[in-house]
Amino acid sequence: MTGDNLIKQPETLLPAEPEVIEALRRADSGSISGVVEAHPTSSLAWAVLADATHLEGRTLESYAYARVGYHRGLDALRKAGWHGQGPVRWTHEPNRGVLRALYALRRAAGEINEQNEFDRLTTFLNGADPTVISRLDQETITPDGYRATDPAPPTEAFFIRGEN
């Protein structure tokens, strides 16, 4: 016996959040908290807020926001039929909010030397999708909390600012 669950767990697929994505598209770094207030159950909104706060060097606040996103994500996963284990793949775009919240919590736990939490979240993420940590490690977060590979960058990214 290896201790592994020999029964294959079904993949968990969270529902899309088009209204959250649209609100985040319109938000700048100063208005992300308004998106969270309008969509408090969205782990994606909390993860973006955690990322934006982290960029400002506010690690403990980022940890707290990521912790809420993690719990909102667990609620959503359970509602979608998840039973505490099994795949939660990055390739299913609506799953990315909870995975990003888990990653943000793991990052902040590492930064405040909470090694047990860091290790537990590493195990959790690797069990959900073995590619997610390396994917997120390679992404660049912009100052407004979006990652360069997000499907919906803020519209401000499309404007060239300057004198002329």
Coordinates of C-alpha atoms in Angstrom, one line a residue, residues 19-95:
E19 CA -19.3 39.6 -14.0
V20 CA -16.2 39.4 -11.8
I21 CA -13.9 39.3 -14.7
E22 CA -15.6 42.3 -16.3
A23 CA -15.4 44.2 -13.1
L24 CA -11.7 43.4 -12.7
R25 CA -11.1 44.5 -16.3
R26 CA -12.5 47.9 -15.4
A27 CA -10.7 48.2 -12.1
D28 CA -7.4 49.9 -11.4
S29 CA -5.3 49.1 -8.3
G30 CA -7.3 51.6 -6.2
S31 CA -10.6 50.1 -7.0
I32 CA -10.0 46.3 -6.7
S33 CA -11.4 46.4 -3.2
G34 CA -14.6 47.7 -4.6
V35 CA -14.8 44.6 -6.8
V36 CA -14.3 42.4 -3.8
E37 CA -17.0 44.3 -1.9
A38 CA -19.4 43.7 -4.9
H39 CA -18.4 40.1 -5.2
P40 CA -17.3 38.9 -1.7
T41 CA -17.7 35.2 -2.5
S42 CA -15.2 35.3 -5.5
S43 CA -11.9 33.8 -4.8
L44 CA -10.6 35.4 -8.0
A45 CA -11.4 38.9 -6.7
W46 CA -9.7 38.2 -3.4
A47 CA -6.7 36.7 -5.1
V48 CA -6.3 39.8 -7.3
L49 CA -6.6 42.0 -4.2
A50 CA -4.0 39.8 -2.5
D51 CA -1.6 40.2 -5.5
A52 CA -2.1 44.0 -5.7
T53 CA -1.5 44.4 -2.0
H54 CA 1.6 42.1 -2.2
L55 CA 3.0 44.3 -4.9
E56 CA 2.7 47.3 -2.5
G57 CA 4.9 45.4 0.0
R58 CA 2.0 44.8 2.4
T59 CA 2.6 41.1 3.1
L60 CA 0.4 40.7 6.1
E61 CA -2.6 42.3 4.4
S62 CA -1.9 40.2 1.3
Y63 CA -1.8 37.1 3.5
A64 CA -5.2 38.0 5.0
Y65 CA -6.8 38.7 1.6
A66 CA -5.4 35.5 0.3
R67 CA -6.7 33.6 3.3
V68 CA -10.3 34.9 2.7
G69 CA -9.9 33.9 -1.0
Y70 CA -8.7 30.5 0.0
H71 CA -11.8 30.0 2.2
R72 CA -14.2 31.3 -0.5
G73 CA -12.5 29.0 -2.9
L74 CA -13.0 26.0 -0.6
D75 CA -16.7 26.9 -0.3
A76 CA -16.9 27.1 -4.2
L77 CA -15.0 23.8 -4.6
R78 CA -17.3 22.0 -2.1
K79 CA -20.4 23.4 -3.8
A80 CA -19.1 22.0 -7.1
G81 CA -18.7 18.5 -5.6
W82 CA -15.1 18.5 -4.4
H83 CA -14.6 16.3 -1.4
G84 CA -11.2 17.5 -0.1
Q85 CA -9.0 16.0 -2.8
G86 CA -8.8 15.5 -6.5
P87 CA -7.9 17.6 -9.5
V88 CA -8.7 21.3 -9.8
R89 CA -6.9 22.0 -13.1
W90 CA -5.6 25.4 -14.2
T91 CA -6.7 24.6 -17.8
H92 CA -10.3 25.1 -16.7
E93 CA -10.2 28.9 -16.5
P94 CA -12.9 29.4 -13.7
N95 CA -10.6 27.3 -11.4

